[in-house]
mmCIF file of C-alpha atoms in Angstrom:
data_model
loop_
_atom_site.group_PDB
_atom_site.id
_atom_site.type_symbol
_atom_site.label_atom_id
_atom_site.label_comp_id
_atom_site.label_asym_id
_atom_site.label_seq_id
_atom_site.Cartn_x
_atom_site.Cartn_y
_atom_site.Cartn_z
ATOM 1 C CA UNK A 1 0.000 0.000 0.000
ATOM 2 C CA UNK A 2 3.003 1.938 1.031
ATOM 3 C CA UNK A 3 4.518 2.064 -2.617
ATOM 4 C CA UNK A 4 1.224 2.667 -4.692
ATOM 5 C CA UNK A 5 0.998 5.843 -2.468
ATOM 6 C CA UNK A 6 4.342 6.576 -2.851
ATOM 7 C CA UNK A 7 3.686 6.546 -6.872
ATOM 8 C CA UNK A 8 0.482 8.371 -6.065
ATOM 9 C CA UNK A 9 1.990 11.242 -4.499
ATOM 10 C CA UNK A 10 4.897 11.425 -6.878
ATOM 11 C CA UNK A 11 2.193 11.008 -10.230
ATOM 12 C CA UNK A 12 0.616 14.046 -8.813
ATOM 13 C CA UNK A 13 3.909 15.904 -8.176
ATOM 14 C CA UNK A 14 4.874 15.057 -11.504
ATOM 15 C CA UNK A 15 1.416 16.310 -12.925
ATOM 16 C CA UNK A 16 1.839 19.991 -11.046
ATOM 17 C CA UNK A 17 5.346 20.145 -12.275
ATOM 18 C CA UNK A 18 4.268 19.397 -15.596
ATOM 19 C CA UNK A 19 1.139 21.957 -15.818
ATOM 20 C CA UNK A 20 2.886 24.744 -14.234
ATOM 21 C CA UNK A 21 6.059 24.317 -16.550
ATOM 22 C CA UNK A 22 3.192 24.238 -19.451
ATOM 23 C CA UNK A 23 1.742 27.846 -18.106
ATOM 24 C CA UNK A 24 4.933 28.975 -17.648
ATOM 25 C CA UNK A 25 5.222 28.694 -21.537
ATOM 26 C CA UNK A 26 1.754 28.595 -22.419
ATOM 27 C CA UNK A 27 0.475 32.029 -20.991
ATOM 28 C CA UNK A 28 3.796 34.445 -22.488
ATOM 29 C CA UNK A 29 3.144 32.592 -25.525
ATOM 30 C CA UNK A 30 -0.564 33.235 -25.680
ATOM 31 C CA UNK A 31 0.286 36.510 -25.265
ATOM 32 C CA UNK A 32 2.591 37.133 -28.016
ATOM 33 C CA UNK A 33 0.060 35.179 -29.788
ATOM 34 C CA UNK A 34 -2.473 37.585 -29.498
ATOM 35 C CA UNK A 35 -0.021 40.761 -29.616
ATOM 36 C CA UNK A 36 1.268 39.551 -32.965
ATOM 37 C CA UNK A 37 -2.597 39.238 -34.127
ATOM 38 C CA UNK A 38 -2.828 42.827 -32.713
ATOM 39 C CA UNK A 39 -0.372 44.035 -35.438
ATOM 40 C CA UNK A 40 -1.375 42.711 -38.025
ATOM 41 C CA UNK A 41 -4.768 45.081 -37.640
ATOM 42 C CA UNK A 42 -2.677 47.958 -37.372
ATOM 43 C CA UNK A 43 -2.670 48.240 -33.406
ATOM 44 C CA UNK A 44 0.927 48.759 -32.633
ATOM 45 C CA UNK A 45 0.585 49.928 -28.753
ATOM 46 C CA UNK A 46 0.998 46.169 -27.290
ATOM 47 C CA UNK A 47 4.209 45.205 -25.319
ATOM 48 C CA UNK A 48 4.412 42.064 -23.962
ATOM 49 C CA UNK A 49 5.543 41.855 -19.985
ATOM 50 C CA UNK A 50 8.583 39.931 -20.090
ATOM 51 C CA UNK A 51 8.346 36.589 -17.548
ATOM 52 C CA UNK A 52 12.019 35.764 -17.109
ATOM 53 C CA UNK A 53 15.506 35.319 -18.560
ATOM 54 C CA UNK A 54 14.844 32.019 -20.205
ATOM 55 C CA UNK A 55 14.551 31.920 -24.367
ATOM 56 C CA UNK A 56 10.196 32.858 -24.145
ATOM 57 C CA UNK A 57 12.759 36.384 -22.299
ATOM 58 C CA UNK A 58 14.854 36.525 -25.094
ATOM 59 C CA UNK A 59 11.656 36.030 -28.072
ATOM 60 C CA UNK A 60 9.678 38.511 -26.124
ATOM 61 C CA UNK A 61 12.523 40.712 -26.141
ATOM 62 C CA UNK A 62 12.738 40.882 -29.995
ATOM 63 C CA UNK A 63 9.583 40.760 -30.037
ATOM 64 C CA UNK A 64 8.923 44.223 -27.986
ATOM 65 C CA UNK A 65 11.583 45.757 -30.104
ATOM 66 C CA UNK A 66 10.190 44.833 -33.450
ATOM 67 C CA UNK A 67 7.191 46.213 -32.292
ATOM 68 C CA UNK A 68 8.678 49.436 -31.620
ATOM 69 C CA UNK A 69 10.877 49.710 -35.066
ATOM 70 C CA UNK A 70 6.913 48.875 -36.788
ATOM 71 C CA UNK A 71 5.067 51.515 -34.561
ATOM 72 C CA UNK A 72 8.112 53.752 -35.718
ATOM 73 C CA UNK A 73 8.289 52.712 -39.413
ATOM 74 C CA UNK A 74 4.374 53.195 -39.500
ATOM 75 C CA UNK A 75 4.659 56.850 -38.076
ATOM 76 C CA UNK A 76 7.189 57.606 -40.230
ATOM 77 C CA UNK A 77 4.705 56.769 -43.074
ATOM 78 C CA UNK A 78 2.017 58.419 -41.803
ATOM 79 C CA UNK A 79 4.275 61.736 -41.319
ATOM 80 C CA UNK A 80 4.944 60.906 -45.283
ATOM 81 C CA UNK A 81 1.947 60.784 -46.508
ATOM 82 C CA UNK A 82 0.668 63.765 -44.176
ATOM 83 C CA UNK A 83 3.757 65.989 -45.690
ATOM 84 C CA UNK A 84 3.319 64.787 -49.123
ATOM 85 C CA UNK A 85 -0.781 65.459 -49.280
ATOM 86 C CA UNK A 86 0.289 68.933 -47.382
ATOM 87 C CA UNK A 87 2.988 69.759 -50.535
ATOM 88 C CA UNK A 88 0.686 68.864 -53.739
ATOM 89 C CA UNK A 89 -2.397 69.998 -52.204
ATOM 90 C CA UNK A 90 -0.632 74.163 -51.374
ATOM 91 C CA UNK A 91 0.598 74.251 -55.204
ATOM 92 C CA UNK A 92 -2.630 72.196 -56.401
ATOM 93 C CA UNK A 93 -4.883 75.239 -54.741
ATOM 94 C CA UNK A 94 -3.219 78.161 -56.043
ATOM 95 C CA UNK A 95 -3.503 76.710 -59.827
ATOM 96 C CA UNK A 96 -7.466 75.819 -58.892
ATOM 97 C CA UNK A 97 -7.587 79.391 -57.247
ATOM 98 C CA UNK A 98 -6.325 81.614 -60.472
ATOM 99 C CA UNK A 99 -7.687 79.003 -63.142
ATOM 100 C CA UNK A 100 -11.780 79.849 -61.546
ATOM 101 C CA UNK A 101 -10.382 83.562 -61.218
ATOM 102 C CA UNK A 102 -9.830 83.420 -65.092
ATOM 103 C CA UNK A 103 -12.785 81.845 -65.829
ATOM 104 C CA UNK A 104 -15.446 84.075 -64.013
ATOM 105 C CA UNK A 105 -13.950 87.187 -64.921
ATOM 106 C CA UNK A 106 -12.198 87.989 -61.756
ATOM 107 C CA UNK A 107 -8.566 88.344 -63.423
ATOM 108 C CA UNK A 108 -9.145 90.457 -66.350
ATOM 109 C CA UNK A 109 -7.941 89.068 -69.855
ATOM 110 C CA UNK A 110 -4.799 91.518 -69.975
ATOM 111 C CA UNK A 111 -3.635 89.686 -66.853
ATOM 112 C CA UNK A 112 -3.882 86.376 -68.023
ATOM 113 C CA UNK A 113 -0.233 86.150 -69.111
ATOM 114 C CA UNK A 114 1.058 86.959 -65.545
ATOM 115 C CA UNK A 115 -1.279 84.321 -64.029
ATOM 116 C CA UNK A 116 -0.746 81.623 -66.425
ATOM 117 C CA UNK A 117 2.902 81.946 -65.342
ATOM 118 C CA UNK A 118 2.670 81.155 -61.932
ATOM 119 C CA UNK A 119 0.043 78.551 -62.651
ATOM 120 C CA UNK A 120 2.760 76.769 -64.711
ATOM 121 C CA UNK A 121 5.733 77.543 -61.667
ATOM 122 C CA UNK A 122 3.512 75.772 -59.961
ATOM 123 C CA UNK A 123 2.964 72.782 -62.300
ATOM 124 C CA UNK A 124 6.356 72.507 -62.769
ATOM 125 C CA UNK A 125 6.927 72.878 -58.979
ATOM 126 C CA UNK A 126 4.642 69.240 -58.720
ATOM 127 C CA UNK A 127 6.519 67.344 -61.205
ATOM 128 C CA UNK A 128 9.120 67.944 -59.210
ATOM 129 C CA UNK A 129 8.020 67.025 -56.696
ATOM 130 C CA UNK A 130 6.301 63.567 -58.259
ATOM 131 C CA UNK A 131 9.748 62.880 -59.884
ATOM 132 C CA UNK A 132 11.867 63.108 -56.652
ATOM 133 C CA UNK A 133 9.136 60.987 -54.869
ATOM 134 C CA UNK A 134 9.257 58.432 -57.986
ATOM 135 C CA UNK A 135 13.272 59.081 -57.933
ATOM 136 C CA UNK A 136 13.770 58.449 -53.980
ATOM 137 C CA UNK A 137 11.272 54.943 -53.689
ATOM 138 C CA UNK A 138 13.699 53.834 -56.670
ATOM 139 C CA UNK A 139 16.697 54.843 -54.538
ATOM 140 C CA UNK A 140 15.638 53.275 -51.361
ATOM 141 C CA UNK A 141 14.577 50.163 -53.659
ATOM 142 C CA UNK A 142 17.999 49.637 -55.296
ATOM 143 C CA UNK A 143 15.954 50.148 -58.374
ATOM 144 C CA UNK A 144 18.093 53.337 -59.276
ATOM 145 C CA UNK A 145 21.098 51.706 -61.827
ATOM 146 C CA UNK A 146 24.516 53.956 -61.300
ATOM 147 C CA UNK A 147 26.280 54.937 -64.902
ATOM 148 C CA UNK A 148 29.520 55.896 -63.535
ATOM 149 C CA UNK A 149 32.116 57.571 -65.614
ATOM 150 C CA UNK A 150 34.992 59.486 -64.870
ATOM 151 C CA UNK A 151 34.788 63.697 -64.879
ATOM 152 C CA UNK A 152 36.063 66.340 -63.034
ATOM 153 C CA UNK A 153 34.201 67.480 -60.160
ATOM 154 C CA UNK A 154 35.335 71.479 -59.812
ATOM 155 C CA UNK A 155 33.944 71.315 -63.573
ATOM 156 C CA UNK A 156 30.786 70.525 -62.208
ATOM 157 C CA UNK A 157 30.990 72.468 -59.560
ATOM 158 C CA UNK A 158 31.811 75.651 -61.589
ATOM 159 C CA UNK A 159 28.871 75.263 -64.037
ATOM 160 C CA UNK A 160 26.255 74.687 -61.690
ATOM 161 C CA UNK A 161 27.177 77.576 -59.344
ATOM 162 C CA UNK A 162 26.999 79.687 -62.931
ATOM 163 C CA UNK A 163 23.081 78.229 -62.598
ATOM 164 C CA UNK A 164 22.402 79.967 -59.505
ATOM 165 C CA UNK A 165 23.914 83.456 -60.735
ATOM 166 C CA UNK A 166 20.796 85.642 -60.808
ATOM 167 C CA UNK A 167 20.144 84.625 -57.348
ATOM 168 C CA UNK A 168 23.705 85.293 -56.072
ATOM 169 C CA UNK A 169 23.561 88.305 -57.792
ATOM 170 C CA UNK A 170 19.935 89.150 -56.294
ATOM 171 C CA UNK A 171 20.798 88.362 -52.704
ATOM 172 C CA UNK A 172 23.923 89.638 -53.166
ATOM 173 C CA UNK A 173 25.990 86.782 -51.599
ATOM 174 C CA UNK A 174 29.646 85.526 -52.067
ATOM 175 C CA UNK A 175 30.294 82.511 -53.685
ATOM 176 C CA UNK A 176 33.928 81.891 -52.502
ATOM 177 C CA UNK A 177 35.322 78.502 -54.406
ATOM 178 C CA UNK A 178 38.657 76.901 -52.903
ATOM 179 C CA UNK A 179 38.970 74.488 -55.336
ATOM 180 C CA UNK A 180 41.863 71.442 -55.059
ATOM 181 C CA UNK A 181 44.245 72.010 -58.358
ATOM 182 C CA UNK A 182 42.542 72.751 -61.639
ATOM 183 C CA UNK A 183 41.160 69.042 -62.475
ATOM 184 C CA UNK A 184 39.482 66.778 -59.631
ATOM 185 C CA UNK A 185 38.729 63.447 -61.431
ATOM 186 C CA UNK A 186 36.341 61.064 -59.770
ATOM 187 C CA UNK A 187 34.185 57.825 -60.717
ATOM 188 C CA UNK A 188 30.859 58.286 -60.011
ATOM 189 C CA UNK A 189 27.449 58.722 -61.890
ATOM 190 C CA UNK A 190 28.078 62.225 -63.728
ATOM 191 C CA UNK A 191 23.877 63.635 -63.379
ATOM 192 C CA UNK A 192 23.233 61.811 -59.925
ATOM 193 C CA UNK A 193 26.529 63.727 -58.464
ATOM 194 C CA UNK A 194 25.517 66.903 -60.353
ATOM 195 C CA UNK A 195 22.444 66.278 -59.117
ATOM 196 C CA UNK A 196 23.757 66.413 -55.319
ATOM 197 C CA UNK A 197 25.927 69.178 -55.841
ATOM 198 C CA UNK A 198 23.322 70.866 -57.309
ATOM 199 C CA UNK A 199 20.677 70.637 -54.015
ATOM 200 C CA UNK A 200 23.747 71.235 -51.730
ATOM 201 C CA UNK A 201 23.959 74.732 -53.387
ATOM 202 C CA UNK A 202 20.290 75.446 -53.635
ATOM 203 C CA UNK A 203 20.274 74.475 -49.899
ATOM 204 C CA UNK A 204 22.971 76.625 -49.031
ATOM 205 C CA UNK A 205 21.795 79.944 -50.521
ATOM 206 C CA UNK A 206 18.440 79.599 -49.279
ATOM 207 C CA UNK A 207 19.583 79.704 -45.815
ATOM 208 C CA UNK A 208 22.199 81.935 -46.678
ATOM 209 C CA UNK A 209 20.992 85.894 -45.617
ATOM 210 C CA UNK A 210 21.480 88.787 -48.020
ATOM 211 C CA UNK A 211 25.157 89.691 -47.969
ATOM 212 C CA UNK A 212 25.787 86.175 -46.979
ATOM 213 C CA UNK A 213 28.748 83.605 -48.223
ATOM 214 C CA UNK A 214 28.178 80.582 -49.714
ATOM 215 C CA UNK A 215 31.877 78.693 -49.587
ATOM 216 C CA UNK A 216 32.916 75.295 -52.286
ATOM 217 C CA UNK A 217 35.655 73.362 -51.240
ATOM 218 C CA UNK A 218 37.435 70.341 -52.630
ATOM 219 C CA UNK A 219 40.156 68.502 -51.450
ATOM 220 C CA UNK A 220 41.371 65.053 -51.097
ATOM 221 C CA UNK A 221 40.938 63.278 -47.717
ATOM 222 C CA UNK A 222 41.816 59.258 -46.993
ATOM 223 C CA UNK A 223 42.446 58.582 -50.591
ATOM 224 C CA UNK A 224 38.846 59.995 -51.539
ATOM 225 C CA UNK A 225 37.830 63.267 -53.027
ATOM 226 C CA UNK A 226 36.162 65.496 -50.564
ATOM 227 C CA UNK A 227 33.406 68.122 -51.358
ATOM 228 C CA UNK A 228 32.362 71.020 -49.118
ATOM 229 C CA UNK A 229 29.098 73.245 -49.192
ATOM 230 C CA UNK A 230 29.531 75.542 -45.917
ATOM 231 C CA UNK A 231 26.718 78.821 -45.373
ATOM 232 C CA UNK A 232 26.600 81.566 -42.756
ATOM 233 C CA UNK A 233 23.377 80.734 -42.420
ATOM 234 C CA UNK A 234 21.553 80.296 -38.958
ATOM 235 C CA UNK A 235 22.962 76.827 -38.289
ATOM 236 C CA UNK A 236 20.891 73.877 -37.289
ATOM 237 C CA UNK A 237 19.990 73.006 -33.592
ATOM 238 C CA UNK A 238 21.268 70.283 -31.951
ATOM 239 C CA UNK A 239 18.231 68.824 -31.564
ATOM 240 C CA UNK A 240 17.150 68.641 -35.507
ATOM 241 C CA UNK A 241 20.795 67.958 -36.377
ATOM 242 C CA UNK A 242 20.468 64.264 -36.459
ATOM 243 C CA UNK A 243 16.937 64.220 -38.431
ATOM 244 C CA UNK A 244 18.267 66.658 -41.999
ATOM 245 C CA UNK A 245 18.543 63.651 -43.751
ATOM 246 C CA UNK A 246 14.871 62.570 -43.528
ATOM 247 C CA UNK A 247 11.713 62.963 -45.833
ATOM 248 C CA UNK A 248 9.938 65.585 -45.275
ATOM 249 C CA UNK A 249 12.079 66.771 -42.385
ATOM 250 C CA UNK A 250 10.615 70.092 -41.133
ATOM 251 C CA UNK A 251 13.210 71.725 -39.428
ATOM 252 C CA UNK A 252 15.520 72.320 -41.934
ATOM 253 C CA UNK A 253 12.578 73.505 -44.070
ATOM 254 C CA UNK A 254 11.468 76.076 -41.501
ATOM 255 C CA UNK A 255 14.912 78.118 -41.222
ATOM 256 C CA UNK A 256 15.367 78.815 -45.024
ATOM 257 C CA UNK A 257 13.740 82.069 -46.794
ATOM 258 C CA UNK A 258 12.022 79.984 -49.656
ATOM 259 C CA UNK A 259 9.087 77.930 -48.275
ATOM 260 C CA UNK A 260 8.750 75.896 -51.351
ATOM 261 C CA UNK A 261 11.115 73.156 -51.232
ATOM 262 C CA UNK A 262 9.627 69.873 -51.546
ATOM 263 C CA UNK A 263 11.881 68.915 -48.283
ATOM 264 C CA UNK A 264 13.274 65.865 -50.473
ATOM 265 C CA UNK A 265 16.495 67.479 -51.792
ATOM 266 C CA UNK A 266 18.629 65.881 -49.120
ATOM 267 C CA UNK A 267 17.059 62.894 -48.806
ATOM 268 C CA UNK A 268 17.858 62.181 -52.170
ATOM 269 C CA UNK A 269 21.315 63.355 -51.832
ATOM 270 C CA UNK A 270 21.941 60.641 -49.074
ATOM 271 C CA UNK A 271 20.403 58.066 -51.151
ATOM 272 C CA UNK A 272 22.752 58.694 -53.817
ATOM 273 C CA UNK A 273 25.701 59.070 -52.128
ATOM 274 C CA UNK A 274 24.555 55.361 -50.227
ATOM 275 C CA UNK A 275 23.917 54.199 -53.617
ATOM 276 C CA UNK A 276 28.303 54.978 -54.799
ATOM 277 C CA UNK A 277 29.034 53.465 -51.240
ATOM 278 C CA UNK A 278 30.131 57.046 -50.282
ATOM 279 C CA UNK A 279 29.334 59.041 -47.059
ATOM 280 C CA UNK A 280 27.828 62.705 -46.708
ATOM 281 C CA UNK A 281 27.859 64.466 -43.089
ATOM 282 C CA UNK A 282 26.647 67.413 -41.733
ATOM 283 C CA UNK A 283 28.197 69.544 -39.156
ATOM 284 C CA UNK A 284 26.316 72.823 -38.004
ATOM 285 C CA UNK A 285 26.626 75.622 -35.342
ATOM 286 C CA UNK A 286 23.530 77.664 -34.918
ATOM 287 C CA UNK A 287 24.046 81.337 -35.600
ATOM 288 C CA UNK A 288 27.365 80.636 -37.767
ATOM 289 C CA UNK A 289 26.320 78.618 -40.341
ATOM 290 C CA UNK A 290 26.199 75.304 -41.574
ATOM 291 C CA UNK A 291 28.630 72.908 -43.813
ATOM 292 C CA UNK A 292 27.536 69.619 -45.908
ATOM 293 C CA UNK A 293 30.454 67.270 -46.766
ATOM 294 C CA UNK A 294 30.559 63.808 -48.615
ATOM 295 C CA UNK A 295 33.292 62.026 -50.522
ATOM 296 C CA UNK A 296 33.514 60.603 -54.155
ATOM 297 C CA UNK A 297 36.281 57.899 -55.432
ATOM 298 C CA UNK A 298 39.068 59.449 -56.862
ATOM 299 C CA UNK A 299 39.783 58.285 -60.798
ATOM 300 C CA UNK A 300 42.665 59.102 -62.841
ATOM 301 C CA UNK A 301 42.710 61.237 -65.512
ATOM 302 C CA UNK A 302 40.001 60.531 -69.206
#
């Protein structure tokens, strides 16, 4: 009688053991379980309570911090699609506005040619927009196919400053160029680098005041060639320092004089510098100005 009570009492220990080991795993599981069904409607507030330091720890861990990255990635593209509605519907308005202010007689006829051209500024000013949008999801989608060559960089340089020459001129700012010997030969897409150079510049002498200087420097640096776009702008706090680089990013939009930008320029400038496996860095001091630097591969001479 003695032993079947023995294996009695040791059954049941062994069942308790058994069951509480199974809620032990069970319940965290359940509750992942149902978290995970949370996200996938959308609900992205759910973070599991973490029951010990076992490997149900460890999953809940990554768990909690996918979470996060998706409730971060999702905000991100809910800021992007609030920013982007914001930019075509402002330019999408003032054409509607003058277009009905032709057509019932509120512009007079004599006008029409004055109206008609800032209705096409701002038709032109959302294709631009569209095509960096279209441009940037290729980018981030390796979709965007490099045609690297070799050319000279203070070339480039030279004749896209020679772009911005009414403005200069306008504002009546100082383009000072301290160009690296008279030929800088890199390898590198010839309209995607242009096409950098060319929003560094724009982004410099918007947020450069009248009277201003706008500096261009190249040099070589760690076996790579190194251009410089510095302003005397008003700098860039500390605090929206890390975020210029981002779609959309509002901080850097809010400082310039021109309120038109479609806030993309530097976004796309990162994504094709990521794209030649080169860097670009900014460094910033507010009230003094700001400088944007990134690096190319050197090339020998055509």
């Amino acid at each position: 009688g003695l032993i079947f009570l023995i294996i009695a009492v040791l059954s049941v220990a062994c069942w308790l053991m058994v069951f509480f080991m199974s809620q032990s795993i069970v319940e965290p599981v359940t509750k992942l379980r149902n978290a995970a069904e949370a996200i996938t409607k959308g609900d992205f507030s759910h973070n599991v309570e973490k029951t010990g330091n076992d490997e149900i720890g460890a999953l809940t861990d990554s768990f909690n911090k996918m979470t996060k990255e998706l409730k971060e990635v999702d905000q991100m593209q809910s800021d992007f699609i609030a920013n982007i509605s914001h930019d075509f519907r402002s330019p999408l308005t003032s054409i509607k506005g003058y277009v009905e202010a032709m057509l019932d007689g509120t512009i007079p006829e004599e006008r029409y040619p004055r109206y008609l051209g800032i209705v096409l500024d701002e038709t032109n000013r959302l294709a631009k927009l569209a095509n960096n949008v279209l441009d940037l999801t290729k980018m981030e989608n390796g979709q965007y196919e490099l045609n690297q060559t070799v050319f000279d960089v203070n070339e480039s340089i030279i004749t896209l400053a020679l772009g911005f020459e009414q403005r200069v001129e306008e504002h009546q700012i100082r383009m000072d160029f301290q160009l690296l010997q008279d030929k800088l030969y890199v390898y590198a897409d010839l309209s995607l680098i242009e096409r950098v150079i060319y929003n560094l510049l724009d982004n410099a002498l918007k947020f450069t005041p009248d009277g201003g200087t706008v500096t261009v420097e190249t040099s070589i640096v760690n076996r790579k060639a190194t251009v410089s776009v510095s302003d005397t702008g008003m700098g860039i706090s500390k605090e929206s320092l890390p975020y210029v680089f981002e779609r959309f990013h509002k901080g850097d939009r809010s400082r310039g004089k021109d309120k038109k930008g479609t806030g993309l320029g530097l976004t796309i400038a990162k994504q094709i510098l990521l794209a030649h496996h080169e860097d670009i860095d900014v460094f910033s001091t507010e009230g003094e100005g700001t400088t944007f630097t990134f690096t190319l591969p050197l090339a020998s001479k055509k």
